[in-house]
Amino acid sequence: MTLVAEHLTVRLYPAKGVVHAVDDVSWRLHAGKTLAIVGESGSGKTVGTLAPLGLLPPGVSADVEGSLTLDGAPPVLGREVGVVFQDPPSALNPLRRVGSQVADATGLRRRAARERAIELLELVGLPDPVRAADAYPHELSGGMLQRAMIAGALAGEPRVLIADEPTTALDPSMQDQVLDVLAELQARLALALLLITHDIGVVKRMADDIAVMYAGRIVEYGPAARLVHAPEHPYTQGLLAAIPAADAAPGTRFVGLEGAPPELTQRIRGCAFAPRCPLAIGACRTDRPQLVDGVSCHVRTGVAA
Amino acid sequence: MKGVAIVVGLFALLALLGPELAPYAPDDDDLEHILEGPSAAHLLGTDEIGRDQLSRMLHAARTSLSTVALVLAGALSFGVLVGSIAALRGGIVDEVLMRITDVALAVPNLVIALAILGFMGAGTTNMVFALMLAAWPAYARLSRTLIVQIKRRPYIEAVQLMGARRTWILRRHLVPAVLGPVLVYATADAGFIVVSVATLSFLGLGVQPPTPEWGQMLVSNLQFMETRPELVVFPGLALTLLVIGFNFAGERVALDRVPRPLSKRALARRRKEALA
Amino acid sequence: MNGRLVVDDVHVRFGDVVAVDGVSLDLAPGEILGLVGDSGCGKTTLARVIVGLEQPQAGRVFLDGEDLTALRGARRREVRRRVQLVFQDPESSLSPRLTIGQTLEEPLLVAGMRSRRERVKRVTELLELVGLPATLAGRRPRALSGGQRQRIGIARALASKPDVLVCDEPVSSLDASVRAQVMNVLLDLRDELDVSVLLIAHDHDLVRQASDRVLAMAAGRLGSPAQALQRR
């Protein structure tokens, strides 16, 4: 079983103009593996994954080109691909019990649906699934709600789970719980996990493969071990260097990148990172680099040296 | 916002220029030519004392629109003032003001206006006053709700931390923020007030003869409905158009605030632009 | 205790919920004091008490020996100005209606700076202080990146010439690669203006790197950071 994205391009049409949100993105994800798509806000990591599945914010018009296929056919949402969204409190109806909302996702009726919902809540490691099922969203902690959301996403027994910033809205202690649950479920159900996140910490812990996105493009793509320990793209390097180190001396300056990501209202001719890149050369501003051996960089691949 | 601007602009133009365009004075009677049908001299005919119907209609535009504008301006300022005080003071002040508002909102505006006019007596000024008193609670409610939402926003708190007084925050931040939604509501409300003015004048409580007003013209010509129907139809038509205009404009603005996907044609056009 | 800012046994309750349960701390001139804790531990409430957006049920806050919680009226507005807050979310902390220049001018106007020329000069200075070009003054918050907006938030706080800057999660809503820009601005300001900073955040590593001293907060009380780390 393989989920394949090929040449995905997404253009969004807001009230004015156009946003080239995702520009020619390809990746593949196999059963039992975790692919982390890493990027900062506006990098296209979420839109690029959800738009091909038909999940767009209400009122937004978009063009989606390229393909997202599961073993050659477009995946069926819910039955083949489950999605866990970022902010559990706003994804759940505050006026309905958690159990009945999970039950909705099962497609079963009455008793059967409730029993299945409780089973699912147990599967995601909620200590007292019956109580959790009868609770209203505000009665559960953020971590428990997120696990209930995962339970809902698993209701259709999908083979792929897409988790969009599953821990961003949670406290650090809760984040660990949710990541543990995801890792365990993946192992037990041989799920393919697509993790969309900005948090390098989450990526380091979970990913088999990493795709780093910047300004709608993949700048670096490869096995997690290589990317984390020997990143080759200057943006990936900057991103990793920006994590405050546990052993940094108090009072030392912080390391990060200068400037801000570009506007995507026009297609960028050269490398999108060039304006912020400490290594940029002439070709970086005029020619778009191609992904060669997992790195999309003129300087690194020596193409334009 | 464009729709509102066009409708309001058209009617404002009519109110401004209407009397100038009128071929006769509105109370210029001519007993030789009473209840005549449309002719070259009198395009819409004449009424029972020979006054030119077209001229009266054009003059009435100014009466109708200026009363509506006055009512709205008064109700809006007073309502926003009450709403701001309730939202900023909170506590018992808020409680008392909002209960008064709730009671006033529970009674139909026209009933309130009728009660006040019964007490004060008929007349244009009294009618404007009565309708203001009937219409302000909706603005108080709306602006209070909006201000309560906005006043806790960090950017307002930041202004508090600068040492700004409450009146400063109200004037520079809260009122401007509230004005947009309040004006949208006023656009929809305008249609209702037009009808109220006409109704009260129709009942003889509002604009008094001989001053022309569409509602009042409608009623005084009603007796000639069978012989000269255009004397009734045209004032009625003018009223209908005005109300529909305001309602469409209000609807339009309300819809514009909800995001919705582009139509197929618009999308195709935008796609072409994007790829050019 | 003595220091520029002294928080003395502050208690805050919301109904039955105890948010801050007897917190005392002090902050020396030019010091960066870190305060770490998970969300819901009361750290944001404590920040709001210190800047005066929340009134404590018990306890006091002193600035240079003057009890801030006892002040009223004009004197309160005057003194409160010297303790400023940098908000967590740079988007909602800037008015969408005002340009950056207008936003930065407002504290100057409130403080009674009459001359337009002086105000414009000061706005340019403030932008420079947080490492932004003067050309941004004509833009609206929408046209700025998250990091730029947060630096505007800091500049606005500085416009009131504060002695104490309370920063509540100043970088947690920013992207990792631009966090450093904002954190370095805070470090520079301490050096240049001798302003005291209370840095509140959940990220232990970040707080430790920036601070002279670190305290931890849990369930409304202060403890040592070691205990807090243990708990994780």
Short mmCIF file of C-alpha atoms in Angstrom, two decimals, chain A residues 22-150:
data_model
loop_
_atom_site.label_atom_id
_atom_site.label_comp_id
_atom_site.label_asym_id
_atom_site.label_seq_id
_atom_site.Cartn_x
_atom_site.Cartn_y
_atom_site.Cartn_z
CA VAL A 22 1.84 24.64 -3.37
CA ASP A 23 4.16 24.36 -6.33
CA ASP A 24 5.02 20.97 -7.83
CA VAL A 25 5.29 18.78 -4.76
CA SER A 26 5.85 15.02 -4.91
CA TRP A 27 6.35 12.42 -2.18
CA ARG A 28 5.42 8.83 -1.33
CA LEU A 29 4.37 7.09 1.87
CA HIS A 30 4.38 3.31 2.47
CA ALA A 31 2.37 1.23 4.94
CA GLY A 32 3.72 1.22 8.47
CA LYS A 33 5.91 4.26 7.82
CA THR A 34 5.74 7.85 8.96
CA LEU A 35 6.34 10.75 6.61
CA ALA A 36 6.63 14.13 8.26
CA ILE A 37 5.94 17.20 6.17
CA VAL A 38 7.68 20.01 7.96
CA GLY A 39 7.30 23.69 7.29
CA GLU A 40 6.45 27.02 8.81
CA SER A 41 3.15 28.84 8.51
CA GLY A 42 2.32 29.55 4.89
CA SER A 43 4.73 26.90 3.57
CA GLY A 44 1.84 24.99 2.01
CA LYS A 45 2.26 21.86 4.14
CA THR A 46 -1.40 21.72 5.20
CA VAL A 47 -3.06 23.01 2.04
CA GLY A 48 -0.87 20.77 -0.09
CA THR A 49 -2.08 17.69 1.73
CA LEU A 50 -5.70 18.50 2.46
CA ALA A 51 -6.71 20.31 -0.76
CA PRO A 52 -6.14 17.22 -2.95
CA LEU A 53 -8.54 15.37 -0.61
CA GLY A 54 -11.16 18.06 -1.15
CA LEU A 55 -10.68 19.52 2.32
CA LEU A 56 -10.51 23.28 1.92
CA PRO A 57 -11.56 26.01 4.33
CA PRO A 58 -15.16 27.11 3.62
CA GLY A 59 -15.53 29.81 1.02
CA VAL A 60 -12.09 29.29 -0.52
CA SER A 61 -11.69 28.61 -4.21
CA ALA A 62 -8.69 26.68 -5.40
CA ASP A 63 -7.13 24.94 -8.34
CA VAL A 64 -5.55 21.60 -7.58
CA GLU A 65 -3.27 20.00 -10.17
CA GLY A 66 -1.24 16.82 -10.04
CA SER A 67 -2.46 13.74 -8.22
CA LEU A 68 -2.73 12.13 -4.83
CA THR A 69 -3.32 8.39 -5.20
CA LEU A 70 -3.52 5.33 -2.98
CA ASP A 71 -2.28 2.34 -4.95
CA GLY A 72 -3.14 4.13 -8.14
CA ALA A 73 -6.64 5.41 -7.30
CA PRO A 74 -7.84 8.53 -5.53
CA PRO A 75 -8.18 7.70 -1.82
CA VAL A 76 -11.61 7.57 -0.17
CA LEU A 77 -11.81 9.95 2.74
CA GLY A 78 -12.72 8.24 6.01
CA ARG A 79 -12.52 4.66 4.73
CA GLU A 80 -8.99 4.74 3.36
CA VAL A 81 -7.64 7.98 4.76
CA GLY A 82 -8.48 9.33 8.23
CA VAL A 83 -7.71 12.92 9.14
CA VAL A 84 -6.94 14.36 12.58
CA PHE A 85 -7.22 18.13 12.71
CA GLN A 86 -5.21 20.68 14.58
CA ASP A 87 -7.52 22.13 17.19
CA PRO A 88 -9.73 19.48 18.84
CA PRO A 89 -11.94 21.87 20.85
CA SER A 90 -13.04 23.68 17.70
CA ALA A 91 -13.35 20.51 15.63
CA LEU A 92 -15.89 19.04 18.07
CA ASN A 93 -19.45 20.18 18.73
CA PRO A 94 -19.47 21.50 22.31
CA LEU A 95 -23.14 20.58 22.81
CA ARG A 96 -22.87 16.87 21.99
CA ARG A 97 -21.29 14.07 23.94
CA VAL A 98 -17.88 12.96 22.72
CA GLY A 99 -19.01 9.35 22.29
CA SER A 100 -21.88 10.18 19.97
CA GLN A 101 -19.60 12.31 17.81
CA VAL A 102 -17.16 9.44 17.49
CA ALA A 103 -20.14 7.14 16.86
CA ASP A 104 -21.19 9.32 13.90
CA ALA A 105 -17.92 8.51 12.21
CA THR A 106 -18.50 4.75 12.49
CA GLY A 107 -21.46 4.79 10.11
CA LEU A 108 -23.22 2.29 12.40
CA ARG A 109 -26.49 2.79 14.25
CA ARG A 110 -27.52 3.15 17.88
CA ARG A 111 -26.11 0.42 20.16
CA ALA A 112 -23.65 -0.87 17.62
CA ALA A 113 -22.35 2.64 16.98
CA ARG A 114 -21.96 3.35 20.68
CA GLU A 115 -20.19 0.07 21.33
CA ARG A 116 -17.85 0.70 18.44
CA ALA A 117 -17.20 4.25 19.67
CA ILE A 118 -16.26 2.97 23.13
CA GLU A 119 -14.02 0.36 21.51
CA LEU A 120 -12.29 3.10 19.52
CA LEU A 121 -11.87 5.31 22.58
CA GLU A 122 -10.26 2.37 24.33
CA LEU A 123 -8.03 1.78 21.32
CA VAL A 124 -6.59 5.31 21.62
CA GLY A 125 -5.73 4.64 25.25
CA LEU A 126 -8.38 6.61 27.10
CA PRO A 127 -8.30 5.14 30.63
CA ASP A 128 -12.08 5.11 31.14
CA PRO A 129 -13.63 4.94 27.64
CA VAL A 130 -17.24 4.70 28.85
CA ARG A 131 -16.90 7.85 30.91
CA ALA A 132 -15.10 9.63 28.08
CA ALA A 133 -17.90 8.66 25.68
CA ASP A 134 -20.51 10.18 27.98
CA ALA A 135 -18.54 13.36 28.58
CA TYR A 136 -19.03 16.67 26.80
CA PRO A 137 -15.94 18.12 25.12
CA HIS A 138 -15.35 20.72 27.84
CA GLU A 139 -15.15 17.98 30.46
CA LEU A 140 -12.07 16.43 28.86
CA SER A 141 -8.50 17.73 28.71
CA GLY A 142 -6.94 18.82 25.41
CA GLY A 143 -4.92 15.62 25.21
CA MET A 144 -7.97 13.44 25.79
CA LEU A 145 -9.95 15.35 23.18
CA GLN A 146 -7.19 14.91 20.66
CA ARG A 147 -7.20 11.18 21.34
CA ALA A 148 -10.96 11.15 20.84
CA MET A 149 -10.39 12.88 17.50
CA ILE A 150 -7.90 10.17 16.57
#
